Coordinates of C-alpha atoms in Angstrom, one line a residue:
X8 CA -17.7 -22.0 -18.1
X9 CA -13.8 -22.0 -17.9
X10 CA -11.7 -23.2 -16.0
X11 CA -8.1 -22.5 -14.7
X12 CA -6.5 -25.8 -15.6
X13 CA -8.1 -25.9 -19.1
X14 CA -4.8 -24.1 -20.6
X15 CA -1.2 -23.4 -20.2
X16 CA -1.6 -20.0 -20.2
X17 CA -4.7 -19.6 -17.1
X18 CA -2.9 -22.3 -15.6
X19 CA 0.4 -20.2 -16.1
X20 CA -0.3 -17.2 -15.1
X21 CA -3.3 -18.4 -12.2
X22 CA -1.6 -16.0 -9.7
X23 CA -3.1 -13.0 -11.3
X24 CA -6.5 -14.4 -11.2
X25 CA -6.5 -15.8 -7.8
X26 CA -3.2 -15.7 -5.7
X27 CA -3.1 -19.5 -6.2
X28 CA 0.3 -21.3 -5.9
X29 CA 3.1 -19.9 -7.7
X30 CA 5.2 -21.3 -9.9
X31 CA 7.9 -19.4 -10.9
X32 CA 7.6 -17.8 -14.1
X33 CA 8.5 -14.8 -15.9
X34 CA 9.3 -11.3 -13.5
X35 CA 6.3 -10.2 -13.3
X36 CA 5.4 -13.2 -12.1
X37 CA 8.2 -13.7 -9.3
X38 CA 6.6 -9.0 -8.7
X39 CA 3.8 -10.4 -7.6
X40 CA 4.8 -13.3 -5.1
X41 CA 7.4 -11.0 -3.3
X42 CA 4.4 -8.0 -2.6
X43 CA 2.7 -11.2 -1.2
X44 CA 5.2 -12.3 0.8
X45 CA 6.3 -9.1 1.8
X46 CA 2.3 -7.9 3.6
X47 CA 2.0 -11.4 5.1
X48 CA 5.6 -11.9 7.1
X49 CA 5.7 -7.6 7.1
X50 CA 9.2 -7.2 5.4
X51 CA 9.9 -4.5 2.9
X52 CA 12.9 -4.3 0.5
X53 CA 13.9 -1.3 -0.6
X54 CA 13.9 -2.6 -4.5
X55 CA 11.8 -4.6 -6.1
X56 CA 11.8 -6.3 -10.1
X57 CA 10.9 -3.3 -12.3
X58 CA 9.0 -4.3 -14.1
X59 CA 5.3 -2.7 -14.3
X60 CA 2.1 -4.2 -16.1
X61 CA -0.9 -1.6 -17.1
X62 CA -4.2 -3.2 -16.1
X63 CA -4.8 -4.0 -20.1
X64 CA -2.5 -7.1 -19.1
X65 CA -5.7 -8.2 -17.0
X66 CA -8.1 -8.0 -19.2
X67 CA -6.3 -9.1 -21.4
X68 CA -5.6 -12.4 -19.8
X69 CA -9.6 -12.9 -18.6
X70 CA -10.6 -12.4 -22.9
X71 CA -7.6 -14.9 -24.1
X72 CA -8.0 -17.5 -21.4
X73 CA -12.4 -16.6 -21.0
X74 CA -12.0 -17.1 -18.0
X75 CA -14.6 -14.2 -17.4
X76 CA -15.8 -15.3 -14.4
X77 CA -11.8 -13.6 -12.5
X78 CA -13.3 -10.2 -14.7
X79 CA -13.3 -8.2 -12.0
X80 CA -12.0 -4.0 -11.0
X81 CA -11.5 -4.8 -7.1
X82 CA -10.2 -8.6 -4.9
X83 CA -13.3 -7.4 -3.4
X84 CA -15.3 -8.1 -5.7
X85 CA -14.4 -12.0 -6.9
X86 CA -16.5 -14.2 -5.6
X87 CA -15.8 -15.8 -2.5
X88 CA -16.1 -19.7 -4.3
X89 CA -13.0 -18.1 -6.5
X90 CA -11.0 -17.3 -4.7
X91 CA -8.0 -19.2 -2.5
X92 CA -6.9 -18.6 1.1
X93 CA -4.0 -16.1 0.1
X94 CA -6.5 -14.5 -1.9
X95 CA -9.7 -14.4 0.5
X96 CA -6.3 -12.8 2.8
X97 CA -5.3 -10.2 1.0
X98 CA -9.2 -9.7 1.5
X99 CA -9.0 -9.4 5.2
X100 CA -6.6 -6.2 4.9
X101 CA -8.3 -4.4 2.2
X102 CA -11.5 -4.9 4.0
X103 CA -9.2 -3.3 7.3
X104 CA -7.0 -1.1 5.6
X105 CA -8.9 2.2 7.1
X106 CA -7.6 1.7 10.1
X107 CA -4.2 -0.3 9.1
X108 CA -0.9 0.6 9.7
X109 CA 0.4 3.2 7.1
X110 CA 2.7 1.0 6.5
X111 CA 0.7 -2.3 6.2
X112 CA -1.1 -0.8 3.6
X113 CA 2.1 0.3 2.0
X114 CA 2.5 -3.7 1.3
X115 CA -1.5 -3.5 0.6
X116 CA -0.8 -1.6 -2.4
X117 CA 2.7 -2.7 -3.2
X118 CA 0.5 -6.4 -4.2
X119 CA -2.8 -4.5 -5.6
X120 CA -0.2 -2.6 -7.8
X121 CA 1.6 -5.9 -8.3
X122 CA -1.9 -7.8 -9.6
X123 CA -2.5 -5.0 -12.1
X124 CA -5.6 -2.8 -9.8
X125 CA -4.6 0.2 -11.1
X126 CA -7.7 1.7 -10.7
X127 CA -8.5 0.4 -7.5
X128 CA -5.3 1.9 -6.4
X129 CA -6.5 5.1 -6.8
X130 CA -9.5 4.4 -4.6
X131 CA -8.0 3.5 -1.8
X132 CA -4.9 6.0 -1.9
X133 CA -6.2 10.1 -2.2
X134 CA -4.1 12.2 -4.0
X135 CA -1.8 14.1 -1.8
X136 CA -0.2 16.9 -1.4
X137 CA 3.3 18.3 -1.4
X138 CA 3.2 19.0 2.7
X139 CA 1.7 15.4 3.1
X140 CA 4.4 13.2 0.6
X141 CA 7.4 15.6 3.2
X142 CA 5.4 13.7 6.2
X143 CA 6.9 11.0 5.5
X144 CA 7.9 8.2 4.2
X145 CA 5.3 5.4 4.2
X146 CA 2.7 8.4 3.1
X147 CA 6.0 9.4 0.2
X148 CA 5.5 5.9 -1.2
X149 CA 1.9 5.7 -0.8
X150 CA 2.3 8.8 -3.5
X151 CA 4.3 7.7 -6.0
X152 CA 2.7 3.9 -6.3
X153 CA -0.7 5.9 -6.8
X154 CA 0.8 8.3 -9.4
X155 CA 2.6 5.3 -11.1
X156 CA -0.9 3.8 -11.2
X157 CA -2.6 6.2 -12.8
X158 CA 0.5 7.0 -15.0
X159 CA -0.9 3.3 -15.9
X160 CA -4.6 3.5 -16.4
X161 CA -3.5 7.4 -18.9
X162 CA -1.4 4.5 -21.6
X163 CA -3.7 1.4 -21.4
X164 CA -6.7 4.3 -22.1
X165 CA -3.8 6.8 -24.5
X166 CA -4.7 9.6 -22.6
X167 CA -2.2 12.2 -22.4
X168 CA -0.6 12.2 -18.8
X169 CA 0.3 15.3 -16.7
X170 CA 3.8 14.9 -15.1
X171 CA 3.2 16.7 -12.2
X172 CA 2.1 14.5 -9.6
X173 CA 5.7 12.6 -9.7
X174 CA 7.2 15.8 -10.1
X175 CA 5.8 17.4 -6.7
X176 CA 6.9 13.6 -5.0
X177 CA 10.6 14.0 -6.4
X178 CA 10.6 17.2 -5.1
X179 CA 9.0 16.4 -1.6
X180 CA 9.2 13.0 -1.1
X181 CA 11.9 12.1 2.2
X182 CA 15.4 12.3 1.5
X183 CA 15.8 9.3 2.6
X184 CA 13.4 7.4 0.6
X185 CA 14.3 6.0 -2.4
X186 CA 11.0 7.2 -4.3
X187 CA 12.3 10.7 -4.8
X188 CA 15.1 9.1 -6.9
X189 CA 12.1 6.1 -8.9
X190 CA 10.4 9.2 -8.8
X191 CA 12.9 11.5 -10.6
X192 CA 13.8 9.2 -13.3
X193 CA 9.9 8.1 -13.9
X194 CA 9.9 11.5 -15.1
X195 CA 13.2 11.9 -17.4
X196 CA 12.2 8.1 -19.3
X197 CA 8.7 10.4 -19.9
X198 CA 10.3 14.0 -21.0
X199 CA 12.8 12.1 -23.7
X200 CA 10.5 9.2 -24.3
X201 CA 7.5 11.0 -25.2
X202 CA 8.0 14.7 -25.5
X203 CA 11.4 14.3 -27.1
X204 CA 12.1 17.3 -24.3
X205 CA 16.2 17.6 -24.0
X206 CA 16.0 20.9 -21.7
X207 CA 13.9 18.8 -19.4
X208 CA 15.7 16.0 -19.1
X209 CA 18.7 17.4 -18.6
X210 CA 17.2 19.4 -15.4
X211 CA 16.0 16.2 -14.2
X212 CA 19.1 14.1 -14.4
X213 CA 20.9 16.6 -13.0
X214 CA 18.5 16.4 -9.8
X215 CA 18.0 13.0 -9.9
X216 CA 22.5 12.9 -9.5
X217 CA 21.8 14.9 -6.4
X218 CA 19.0 12.6 -4.5
X219 CA 21.6 9.8 -5.6
X220 CA 24.3 11.7 -3.5
X221 CA 22.6 12.9 -0.2
X222 CA 21.1 8.6 -0.1
X223 CA 24.4 7.2 -1.3
X224 CA 26.1 6.8 2.4
X225 CA 22.8 5.2 3.7
X226 CA 22.9 2.2 0.9
X227 CA 24.6 -1.2 1.1
X228 CA 26.6 -2.3 -1.5
X229 CA 24.2 -4.5 -3.4
X230 CA 21.9 -1.6 -2.9
X231 CA 24.3 1.0 -4.2
X232 CA 25.1 -1.1 -7.3
X233 CA 21.0 -1.7 -8.4
X234 CA 20.4 1.8 -7.9
X235 CA 23.6 3.4 -10.0
X236 CA 22.9 0.6 -12.7
X237 CA 19.1 1.3 -12.9
X238 CA 20.0 5.2 -13.1
X239 CA 22.4 5.5 -16.0
X240 CA 19.6 2.9 -18.0
X241 CA 17.5 6.2 -17.5
X242 CA 20.0 8.5 -17.7
X243 CA 20.5 7.7 -20.7
X244 CA 18.3 9.3 -22.3
X245 CA 20.0 12.7 -22.2
X246 CA 22.6 11.4 -24.7
X247 CA 20.2 9.2 -26.6
X248 CA 18.3 12.8 -27.4
X249 CA 21.7 14.0 -28.6
X250 CA 22.2 11.7 -30.5
X251 CA 26.2 11.3 -28.9
X252 CA 27.1 7.6 -29.5
X253 CA 30.1 7.5 -28.2
X254 CA 28.7 9.1 -24.4
X255 CA 25.2 6.5 -24.9
X256 CA 28.1 3.5 -25.6
X257 CA 30.0 3.8 -22.5
X258 CA 27.0 4.9 -20.3
X259 CA 25.5 1.5 -21.0
X260 CA 29.0 0.0 -20.5
X261 CA 28.5 1.5 -16.9
X262 CA 25.2 0.6 -16.6
X263 CA 25.8 -3.3 -17.3
X264 CA 28.8 -3.0 -15.2
X265 CA 27.0 -1.5 -12.6
X266 CA 25.2 -4.6 -12.7
X267 CA 27.5 -8.1 -13.6
X268 CA 28.7 -6.8 -10.2
X269 CA 25.9 -7.0 -8.2
X270 CA 26.2 -10.4 -5.8
X271 CA 22.0 -11.0 -4.3
X272 CA 22.4 -12.6 -0.8
X273 CA 18.8 -13.4 -1.1
X274 CA 16.3 -14.9 -3.3
X275 CA 14.9 -11.7 -3.5
X276 CA 18.2 -10.0 -4.4
X277 CA 19.4 -12.7 -6.8
X278 CA 16.2 -12.7 -8.7
X279 CA 15.9 -8.6 -8.7
X280 CA 19.6 -8.9 -9.5
X281 CA 19.0 -11.7 -12.9
X282 CA 15.6 -9.3 -13.5
X283 CA 17.7 -6.2 -14.1
X284 CA 20.8 -7.8 -16.1
X285 CA 16.9 -9.0 -19.0
X286 CA 16.2 -5.3 -18.6
X287 CA 19.6 -4.2 -19.3
X288 CA 20.1 -6.9 -22.2
X289 CA 16.9 -5.4 -23.6
X290 CA 18.0 -1.7 -23.4
X291 CA 21.4 -3.1 -25.0
X292 CA 19.3 -4.5 -28.3
X293 CA 17.7 -1.5 -28.7
X294 CA 20.6 0.6 -28.4
X295 CA 21.8 -2.0 -31.1
X296 CA 19.3 -1.3 -33.2
X297 CA 19.9 2.6 -32.8
X298 CA 23.9 2.0 -33.6
X299 CA 22.6 0.2 -36.7
X300 CA 24.4 -3.2 -35.6
X301 CA 22.0 -5.3 -36.6
X302 CA 24.8 -8.6 -35.9
X303 CA 24.4 -7.3 -32.6
X304 CA 21.0 -6.3 -32.2
X305 CA 20.3 -9.2 -33.1
X306 CA 22.7 -11.3 -31.2
X307 CA 21.1 -9.7 -27.7
X308 CA 17.2 -10.7 -29.4
X309 CA 18.1 -14.3 -28.6
X310 CA 20.6 -13.7 -25.4
X311 CA 17.3 -12.1 -23.7
X312 CA 14.6 -14.8 -24.8
X313 CA 18.0 -17.7 -23.4
X314 CA 17.5 -15.9 -20.0
X315 CA 13.6 -15.7 -20.1
X316 CA 12.0 -18.0 -22.5
X317 CA 8.4 -16.9 -20.6
X318 CA 8.5 -13.6 -21.3
X319 CA 6.5 -13.2 -24.6
X320 CA 7.8 -9.5 -24.9
X321 CA 11.9 -10.1 -25.7
X322 CA 10.1 -12.8 -28.6
X323 CA 8.5 -9.7 -30.2
X324 CA 12.1 -7.9 -30.0
X325 CA 13.4 -11.5 -31.1
X326 CA 11.3 -10.9 -33.8
X327 CA 11.8 -6.7 -34.5
X328 CA 15.0 -7.8 -35.2
X329 CA 15.2 -10.6 -37.8
X330 CA 12.6 -9.0 -39.5
X331 CA 15.2 -6.1 -39.9
X332 CA 17.9 -8.4 -41.3
X333 CA 15.0 -9.9 -43.8
X334 CA 14.8 -12.6 -42.1
X335 CA 11.0 -13.5 -42.1
X336 CA 10.5 -16.8 -42.2
X337 CA 12.3 -16.9 -38.4
X338 CA 11.0 -14.1 -37.9
X339 CA 7.5 -16.6 -38.0
X340 CA 8.7 -18.9 -35.5
X341 CA 9.6 -15.7 -33.7
X342 CA 6.3 -14.4 -33.5
X343 CA 4.8 -17.5 -33.1
X344 CA 5.8 -19.5 -30.1
X345 CA 4.9 -15.1 -28.6
X346 CA 1.7 -16.0 -29.3
X347 CA 1.6 -19.3 -27.2
X348 CA 2.9 -17.0 -24.1
X349 CA 1.2 -14.0 -24.1
X350 CA -0.2 -12.0 -23.0
X351 CA 1.4 -8.8 -23.1
X352 CA 1.8 -8.9 -26.7
X353 CA -1.0 -11.3 -27.5
X354 CA -2.2 -8.8 -30.3
X355 CA 1.0 -7.9 -31.6
X356 CA 2.5 -10.8 -32.5
X357 CA -0.9 -12.6 -34.6
X358 CA -0.5 -9.8 -36.1
X359 CA 2.9 -8.9 -37.1
X360 CA 3.1 -13.3 -37.9
X361 CA 0.1 -12.0 -40.5
X362 CA 2.7 -9.7 -42.0
X363 CA 5.3 -12.0 -42.3
X364 CA 2.9 -14.5 -43.8
X365 CA 1.9 -11.7 -46.6
X366 CA 4.9 -10.8 -47.7
X367 CA 5.7 -14.4 -48.5
X368 CA 2.5 -15.0 -50.1
X369 CA 1.1 -17.4 -48.0
X370 CA -2.6 -15.0 -47.9
X371 CA -4.6 -17.7 -46.4
X372 CA -2.5 -17.7 -43.2
X373 CA -2.3 -13.9 -43.4
X374 CA -6.3 -14.2 -43.3
X375 CA -5.8 -16.6 -40.2
X376 CA -3.6 -14.3 -38.1
X377 CA -5.4 -11.4 -38.8
X378 CA -8.6 -12.6 -36.9
X379 CA -6.3 -13.9 -34.8
X380 CA -5.3 -10.5 -33.5
X381 CA -8.6 -9.1 -33.5
X382 CA -10.0 -12.0 -31.3
X383 CA -6.8 -10.4 -28.7
X384 CA -7.4 -6.9 -29.3
X385 CA -10.7 -6.2 -31.4
X386 CA -10.5 -2.4 -31.4
X387 CA -6.6 -2.6 -33.7
X388 CA -7.4 -0.9 -37.3
X389 CA -4.0 -2.2 -38.5
X390 CA -5.7 -5.6 -39.1
X391 CA -8.6 -5.1 -40.6
X392 CA -7.1 -2.4 -42.9
X393 CA -4.5 -6.0 -43.7
X394 CA -8.1 -8.0 -44.2
X395 CA -9.5 -5.2 -46.5
X396 CA -6.1 -5.5 -49.3
X397 CA -5.9 -9.6 -49.3
X398 CA -9.8 -10.0 -49.7
X399 CA -10.1 -9.3 -53.0
X400 CA -7.0 -11.3 -54.2
X401 CA -8.7 -14.5 -52.0
X402 CA -11.7 -13.8 -53.4
X403 CA -13.7 -13.8 -50.6
X404 CA -16.8 -10.7 -51.6
X405 CA -18.1 -10.8 -47.6
X406 CA -14.3 -10.2 -46.4
X407 CA -14.1 -7.7 -47.8
X408 CA -17.4 -5.7 -47.1
X409 CA -17.2 -6.3 -43.5
X410 CA -13.6 -5.0 -43.9
X411 CA -14.9 -1.7 -45.5
X412 CA -17.3 -1.3 -42.7
X413 CA -15.2 -2.7 -39.8
X414 CA -12.8 0.4 -40.3
X415 CA -15.8 2.7 -40.4
X416 CA -16.2 2.2 -37.3
X417 CA -13.2 2.0 -35.8
X418 CA -12.1 5.2 -37.8
X419 CA -15.2 6.5 -36.1
X420 CA -14.1 5.6 -33.2
X421 CA -10.2 6.8 -33.6
X422 CA -11.9 10.4 -34.0
X423 CA -14.3 10.7 -30.8
X424 CA -11.3 9.6 -29.4
X425 CA -8.8 11.7 -30.5
X426 CA -11.0 14.9 -30.0
X427 CA -11.1 13.5 -25.9
X428 CA -7.3 14.2 -26.1
X429 CA -6.6 10.0 -26.9
X430 CA -4.5 8.7 -29.3
X431 CA -5.6 5.4 -31.6
X432 CA -3.6 2.1 -31.2
X433 CA -1.9 0.3 -34.5
X434 CA 1.0 -1.7 -35.2
X435 CA 3.6 -0.2 -37.1
X436 CA 6.2 -2.6 -38.0
X437 CA 6.9 -2.4 -42.0
X438 CA 8.4 -6.7 -43.1
X439 CA 10.3 -6.4 -45.3
X440 CA 10.2 -9.0 -48.3
X441 CA 11.8 -12.0 -47.9
X442 CA 15.8 -11.9 -49.2
X443 CA 16.0 -14.3 -52.4
X444 CA 18.4 -17.9 -51.3
X445 CA 19.9 -19.6 -54.5

């Protein structure tokens, strides 16, 4: 049986598996630690780390580290001999959850959410009516955490998601609770990114603006600056849909200015401020790609990696930018480093590295990368297609036969998923041919 000390990846992500000793890391690791501290210290802060991980992250982490003894859907299911003292404290709170105060329930659910136990969140928090959501802030917060867990589970399963629950929370939560704004912004972003619904996005942008005006007098300087920064990063989707480049740049400048003006006094505030600037830099990298300014996009992508050297997502971002610039060899290095840090994104990193090697004519290396991608994500179609392409070139009849059979199985599965309203995973980024040097 594999142990937590067997690989750096397992050791580094131990906090997700048993709430083991906190060693720092990426923002999502801090999110778990802050949530745990809020529970045991019975404190609360209005803002936290923004980045959310889906339940699939836990599944990928366990698959990649082979730590199947930690494969549970509820912390109470973890074997007693695998529990740390901190994990046991969480379990005790879960056992007492029905009789706990609503304030404590919020803290327990926040920790479950941070640990990616999204199905468990739905089981502990019932669906609430508009009247219940409006009754008090804790109920509204619980409803919001439930809605976000439900959204992430739908995304994991490639299923369409109704925004009704988030809309109800935004329109009925007590005005002094920040979740009325958080829910509204989430609706705005989903309407803009997923549905390209300009009219809906404009409505929710106006709605959130009114909520912000109502809540600003109750916020301190740090909370106000962070809120305005978060607002502009979401609201910018409206001019983005309108293809208004001038307004997009102006609003992202405002977003960044608010973020850079934050003066955090506590450790939590300082880290939240730092993470917020990283999130904004990620958005500004995508903005530069949208503006087709590849020099600026690469500059920003490299800054992202420097800001958080342990987050594989930013290395995937850098790899994408480098590919758009035709720097295939450099992209390989970015993707290779991401495979050491993931999840999330390990399967994508291996696949993209395989595409890079295939474009460079290194078919054996491409073969290895596609197999590694499938090892991380056995349901991925794209690596199987690629293996089928290179099999004849390698003279590997067995690989060709297997690829044909497996592709047929996956395509049949795809049809079943689409029939049930789901979609299927795949990687579509195109790798250009490397530039010839003199």
